Amino acid sequence: MKLHASPASPYVRKVRVVAVETGLADRLELVAGELSPVKPNATLNASNPLGKIPALVLDDGTALYDSRVICEYLDTLHAGSRMFPGSGAARWTALRRQALADGILDAAVSARYETALRPEALRWADWVEGQRGKFRRALDALETEAGNFDETLDIGTIAIGCALGYLDFRYPDDGWRGRCPELAKWFDGFAARPSMKSTAPS
Ligand code: BEZ
């Protein structure tokens, strides 16, 4: 299977962490391409008309996207513990946590594009602050439940780990650890997993 990827993308990282945790990493061939929201990449667009990574191309040519769909697909290919709990409260908790973590990423990546890519004269400081407000509120919400994460390994905690890793990568001055000490304690342990270490952004 070919995975359209970039070493800095936290959404790609989520897929790669799931692949490592489920023993499927060797089956993914990473395809790196030049990516920009304003410069189309024809190879990627042929797999995902939205021009977004990650996109997974199966051996029969079928393409899957986005990261949520790819992670759930990978979870059908192995016989170990499920990353997507099948039913009940565990399932809805994992999916809600994934939605919250992906929302943190959507806000953080949007603000990053605004400050790093948009021409300076067109930047909108209030909008960037609005995006930062979204991810800070979401982190505050995670802080209230981090004490319950324990050793849980599922798509919810994986997505949260990748979101926190992205904040450390692109927002090293944010200071989220000071505001969210329980979350920071949990992340210290989670970030030491081989799946997280081997997929750290660059
Ligand atoms: C980044 O460089 O911050 C980035 C790269 C790909 C997707 C999202 C973010």
mmCIF file of C-alpha atoms and ligand atoms in Angstrom:
data_model
loop_
_atom_site.group_PDB
_atom_site.id
_atom_site.type_symbol
_atom_site.label_atom_id
_atom_site.label_comp_id
_atom_site.label_asym_id
_atom_site.label_seq_id
_atom_site.Cartn_x
_atom_site.Cartn_y
_atom_site.Cartn_z
ATOM 1 C CA MET A 1 0.000 0.000 0.000
ATOM 2 C CA LYS A 2 1.252 3.493 -0.833
ATOM 3 C CA LEU A 3 0.738 6.300 1.652
ATOM 4 C CA HIS A 4 0.983 9.860 0.342
ATOM 5 C CA ALA A 5 2.780 11.460 3.237
ATOM 6 C CA SER A 6 4.905 14.272 4.601
ATOM 7 C CA PRO A 7 7.190 14.021 7.632
ATOM 8 C CA ALA A 8 5.659 17.146 9.247
ATOM 9 C CA SER A 9 1.982 16.226 8.886
ATOM 10 C CA PRO A 10 0.335 15.274 12.187
ATOM 11 C CA TYR A 11 -2.527 13.589 10.291
ATOM 12 C CA VAL A 12 -0.009 11.357 8.507
ATOM 13 C CA ARG A 13 1.632 10.705 11.855
ATOM 14 C CA LYS A 14 -1.671 9.403 13.243
ATOM 15 C CA VAL A 15 -1.860 6.869 10.412
ATOM 16 C CA ARG A 16 1.763 5.841 10.893
ATOM 17 C CA VAL A 17 1.360 5.415 14.657
ATOM 18 C CA VAL A 18 -1.670 3.180 14.085
ATOM 19 C CA ALA A 19 0.359 1.208 11.523
ATOM 20 C CA VAL A 20 3.238 0.673 13.975
ATOM 21 C CA GLU A 21 0.930 -0.227 16.867
ATOM 22 C CA THR A 22 -0.919 -2.787 14.735
ATOM 23 C CA GLY A 23 2.184 -4.337 13.160
ATOM 24 C CA LEU A 24 1.385 -3.011 9.681
ATOM 25 C CA ALA A 25 4.145 -0.435 9.248
ATOM 26 C CA ASP A 26 6.137 -2.631 6.854
ATOM 27 C CA ARG A 27 3.172 -2.748 4.494
ATOM 28 C CA LEU A 28 3.124 1.032 4.033
ATOM 29 C CA GLU A 29 5.312 2.546 1.361
ATOM 30 C CA LEU A 30 5.608 6.268 2.088
ATOM 31 C CA VAL A 31 5.350 8.528 -0.962
ATOM 32 C CA ALA A 32 6.637 12.043 -0.345
ATOM 33 C CA GLY A 33 5.578 14.833 -2.667
ATOM 34 C CA GLU A 34 5.824 18.574 -2.782
ATOM 35 C CA LEU A 35 2.822 19.968 -0.968
ATOM 36 C CA SER A 36 1.340 23.417 -0.784
ATOM 37 C CA PRO A 37 -2.259 24.598 -0.413
ATOM 38 C CA VAL A 38 -1.703 26.900 -3.416
ATOM 39 C CA LYS A 39 0.357 24.626 -5.697
ATOM 40 C CA PRO A 40 -1.519 21.565 -6.952
ATOM 41 C CA ASN A 41 0.280 18.209 -6.849
ATOM 42 C CA ALA A 42 -1.025 16.177 -9.793
ATOM 43 C CA THR A 43 0.068 12.794 -8.403
ATOM 44 C CA LEU A 44 -1.663 13.395 -5.085
ATOM 45 C CA ASN A 45 -4.743 14.897 -6.742
ATOM 46 C CA ALA A 46 -5.118 11.735 -8.847
ATOM 47 C CA SER A 47 -5.530 9.791 -5.579
ATOM 48 C CA ASN A 48 -7.395 12.409 -3.554
ATOM 49 C CA PRO A 49 -9.208 15.152 -5.496
ATOM 50 C CA LEU A 50 -9.027 17.305 -2.359
ATOM 51 C CA GLY A 51 -5.228 17.301 -2.739
ATOM 52 C CA LYS A 52 -4.741 16.434 0.922
ATOM 53 C CA ILE A 53 -2.483 14.052 2.760
ATOM 54 C CA PRO A 54 -2.662 11.397 3.983
ATOM 55 C CA ALA A 55 -4.123 9.407 1.103
ATOM 56 C CA LEU A 56 -3.678 5.647 0.996
ATOM 57 C CA VAL A 57 -3.587 3.793 -2.319
ATOM 58 C CA LEU A 58 -4.367 0.097 -1.934
ATOM 59 C CA ASP A 59 -2.699 -2.568 -4.055
ATOM 60 C CA ASP A 60 -5.785 -2.741 -6.317
ATOM 61 C CA GLY A 61 -5.586 1.030 -6.933
ATOM 62 C CA THR A 62 -8.438 2.025 -4.611
ATOM 63 C CA ALA A 63 -7.656 5.263 -2.779
ATOM 64 C CA LEU A 64 -8.755 5.984 0.793
ATOM 65 C CA TYR A 65 -8.753 9.305 2.650
ATOM 66 C CA ASP A 66 -8.826 11.061 5.132
ATOM 67 C CA SER A 67 -6.731 9.993 8.183
ATOM 68 C CA ARG A 68 -9.837 8.787 10.059
ATOM 69 C CA VAL A 69 -10.910 6.519 7.220
ATOM 70 C CA ILE A 70 -7.369 5.222 6.668
ATOM 71 C CA CYS A 71 -6.856 4.458 10.365
ATOM 72 C CA GLU A 72 -10.150 2.590 10.564
ATOM 73 C CA TYR A 73 -9.270 0.649 7.410
ATOM 74 C CA LEU A 74 -5.855 -0.363 8.803
ATOM 75 C CA ASP A 75 -7.621 -1.543 11.950
ATOM 76 C CA THR A 76 -9.442 -4.195 9.850
ATOM 77 C CA LEU A 77 -6.150 -5.688 8.621
ATOM 78 C CA HIS A 78 -4.703 -7.117 11.831
ATOM 79 C CA ALA A 79 -5.655 -9.591 14.524
ATOM 80 C CA GLY A 80 -4.422 -7.676 17.600
ATOM 81 C CA SER A 81 -6.216 -5.269 19.955
ATOM 82 C CA ARG A 82 -8.589 -2.959 18.111
ATOM 83 C CA MET A 83 -7.680 0.707 17.824
ATOM 84 C CA PHE A 84 -11.366 1.431 17.152
ATOM 85 C CA PRO A 85 -13.408 -0.194 19.934
ATOM 86 C CA GLY A 86 -16.314 -2.038 18.296
ATOM 87 C CA SER A 87 -19.228 -0.804 20.400
ATOM 88 C CA GLY A 88 -20.454 0.779 23.606
ATOM 89 C CA ALA A 89 -19.050 3.642 25.648
ATOM 90 C CA ALA A 90 -15.429 2.804 24.748
ATOM 91 C CA ARG A 91 -16.195 3.352 21.054
ATOM 92 C CA TRP A 92 -17.915 6.704 21.507
ATOM 93 C CA THR A 93 -15.248 7.928 23.915
ATOM 94 C CA ALA A 94 -12.473 6.994 21.470
ATOM 95 C CA LEU A 95 -14.255 8.639 18.513
ATOM 96 C CA ARG A 96 -15.056 11.785 20.491
ATOM 97 C CA ARG A 97 -11.434 12.072 21.619
ATOM 98 C CA GLN A 98 -10.273 11.629 18.027
ATOM 99 C CA ALA A 99 -12.670 14.401 16.921
ATOM 100 C CA LEU A 100 -11.381 16.726 19.650
ATOM 101 C CA ALA A 101 -7.728 15.994 18.828
ATOM 102 C CA ASP A 102 -8.297 16.420 15.080
ATOM 103 C CA GLY A 103 -10.076 19.698 15.851
ATOM 104 C CA ILE A 104 -7.011 20.866 17.783
ATOM 105 C CA LEU A 105 -4.954 20.040 14.717
ATOM 106 C CA ASP A 106 -7.341 21.753 12.299
ATOM 107 C CA ALA A 107 -7.106 24.964 14.342
ATOM 108 C CA ALA A 108 -3.336 24.710 14.910
ATOM 109 C CA VAL A 109 -2.576 23.941 11.255
ATOM 110 C CA SER A 110 -4.864 26.765 10.042
ATOM 111 C CA ALA A 111 -3.144 29.263 12.322
ATOM 112 C CA ARG A 112 0.232 27.960 11.180
ATOM 113 C CA TYR A 113 -0.701 28.468 7.512
ATOM 114 C CA GLU A 114 -1.842 31.999 8.318
ATOM 115 C CA THR A 115 1.439 32.929 10.011
ATOM 116 C CA ALA A 116 3.926 30.894 7.951
ATOM 117 C CA LEU A 117 2.458 30.856 4.436
ATOM 118 C CA ARG A 118 0.071 33.751 3.909
ATOM 119 C CA PRO A 119 1.707 36.934 2.571
ATOM 120 C CA GLU A 120 2.310 39.242 5.528
ATOM 121 C CA ALA A 121 0.050 42.033 4.259
ATOM 122 C CA LEU A 122 -2.924 39.635 4.137
ATOM 123 C CA ARG A 123 -2.532 38.133 7.609
ATOM 124 C CA TRP A 124 -5.407 38.475 10.069
ATOM 125 C CA ALA A 125 -4.162 38.496 13.673
ATOM 126 C CA ASP A 126 -7.645 38.179 15.254
ATOM 127 C CA TRP A 127 -8.351 35.110 13.183
ATOM 128 C CA VAL A 128 -5.076 33.489 14.323
ATOM 129 C CA GLU A 129 -6.013 34.287 17.943
ATOM 130 C CA GLY A 130 -9.433 32.712 17.322
ATOM 131 C CA GLN A 131 -7.781 29.484 16.129
ATOM 132 C CA ARG A 132 -5.435 29.494 19.121
ATOM 133 C CA GLY A 133 -8.467 29.984 21.374
ATOM 134 C CA LYS A 134 -10.067 26.868 19.862
ATOM 135 C CA PHE A 135 -7.099 24.637 20.552
ATOM 136 C CA ARG A 136 -6.515 26.078 24.022
ATOM 137 C CA ARG A 137 -10.147 25.428 25.031
ATOM 138 C CA ALA A 138 -9.878 21.898 23.683
ATOM 139 C CA LEU A 139 -6.683 21.327 25.694
ATOM 140 C CA ASP A 140 -8.466 22.597 28.829
ATOM 141 C CA ALA A 141 -11.213 20.038 28.154
ATOM 142 C CA LEU A 142 -8.655 17.251 27.735
ATOM 143 C CA GLU A 143 -6.986 18.266 30.999
ATOM 144 C CA THR A 144 -10.209 17.421 32.856
ATOM 145 C CA GLU A 145 -10.188 13.839 31.547
ATOM 146 C CA ALA A 146 -6.456 13.105 31.226
ATOM 147 C CA GLY A 147 -6.506 11.402 34.628
ATOM 148 C CA ASN A 148 -8.735 8.706 33.044
ATOM 149 C CA PHE A 149 -6.481 7.938 30.084
ATOM 150 C CA ASP A 150 -4.338 5.480 32.067
ATOM 151 C CA GLU A 151 -2.815 2.978 29.640
ATOM 152 C CA THR A 152 -5.611 3.275 27.057
ATOM 153 C CA LEU A 153 -4.283 2.767 23.547
ATOM 154 C CA ASP A 154 -6.910 3.457 20.907
ATOM 155 C CA ILE A 155 -7.622 5.938 18.151
ATOM 156 C CA GLY A 156 -8.620 8.556 20.732
ATOM 157 C CA THR A 157 -5.367 8.547 22.685
ATOM 158 C CA ILE A 158 -3.287 8.138 19.512
ATOM 159 C CA ALA A 159 -4.938 11.221 17.979
ATOM 160 C CA ILE A 160 -4.391 13.186 21.196
ATOM 161 C CA GLY A 161 -0.728 12.162 21.281
ATOM 162 C CA CYS A 162 -0.238 13.312 17.679
ATOM 163 C CA ALA A 163 -2.011 16.631 18.356
ATOM 164 C CA LEU A 164 0.195 17.354 21.387
ATOM 165 C CA GLY A 165 3.272 16.362 19.384
ATOM 166 C CA TYR A 166 2.280 18.863 16.688
ATOM 167 C CA LEU A 167 1.849 21.663 19.248
ATOM 168 C CA ASP A 168 5.331 20.938 20.590
ATOM 169 C CA PHE A 169 6.680 20.966 17.017
ATOM 170 C CA ARG A 170 5.032 24.148 15.718
ATOM 171 C CA TYR A 171 4.066 26.028 18.916
ATOM 172 C CA PRO A 172 6.997 25.388 21.268
ATOM 173 C CA ASP A 173 6.208 28.651 23.142
ATOM 174 C CA ASP A 174 2.541 27.878 23.749
ATOM 175 C CA GLY A 175 3.119 26.736 27.311
ATOM 176 C CA TRP A 176 0.308 24.142 27.282
ATOM 177 C CA ARG A 177 2.174 21.995 29.858
ATOM 178 C CA GLY A 178 1.849 24.747 32.454
ATOM 179 C CA ARG A 179 -1.919 25.000 31.892
ATOM 180 C CA CYS A 180 -2.514 21.238 31.604
ATOM 181 C CA PRO A 181 -0.242 19.368 34.043
ATOM 182 C CA GLU A 182 -2.251 16.100 34.053
ATOM 183 C CA LEU A 183 -2.225 16.003 30.262
ATOM 184 C CA ALA A 184 1.508 16.735 30.232
ATOM 185 C CA LYS A 185 2.150 13.864 32.657
ATOM 186 C CA TRP A 186 0.188 11.467 30.474
ATOM 187 C CA PHE A 187 1.940 12.698 27.307
ATOM 188 C CA ASP A 188 5.397 12.170 28.813
ATOM 189 C CA GLY A 189 4.627 8.444 28.990
ATOM 190 C CA PHE A 190 2.773 8.225 25.690
ATOM 191 C CA ALA A 191 5.478 10.057 23.728
ATOM 192 C CA ALA A 192 8.002 7.424 24.844
ATOM 193 C CA ARG A 193 6.194 4.672 22.906
ATOM 194 C CA PRO A 194 8.314 3.372 19.986
ATOM 195 C CA SER A 195 5.429 4.222 17.601
ATOM 196 C CA MET A 196 5.602 7.882 18.661
ATOM 197 C CA LYS A 197 9.390 8.053 18.701
ATOM 198 C CA SER A 198 9.761 6.551 15.241
ATOM 199 C CA THR A 199 7.230 9.002 13.728
ATOM 200 C CA ALA A 200 8.356 12.268 15.364
ATOM 201 C CA PRO A 201 7.883 15.217 12.966
ATOM 202 C CA SER A 202 10.767 16.737 11.089
HETATM 203 C C1 BEZ B 1 3.272 21.570 8.856
HETATM 204 O O1 BEZ B 1 4.374 21.657 8.291
HETATM 205 O O2 BEZ B 1 3.026 22.186 9.905
HETATM 206 C C2 BEZ B 1 2.214 20.701 8.225
HETATM 207 C C3 BEZ B 1 2.561 19.897 7.130
HETATM 208 C C4 BEZ B 1 1.585 19.108 6.538
HETATM 209 C C5 BEZ B 1 0.285 19.088 7.052
HETATM 210 C C6 BEZ B 1 -0.025 19.867 8.158
HETATM 211 C C7 BEZ B 1 0.939 20.672 8.739
#
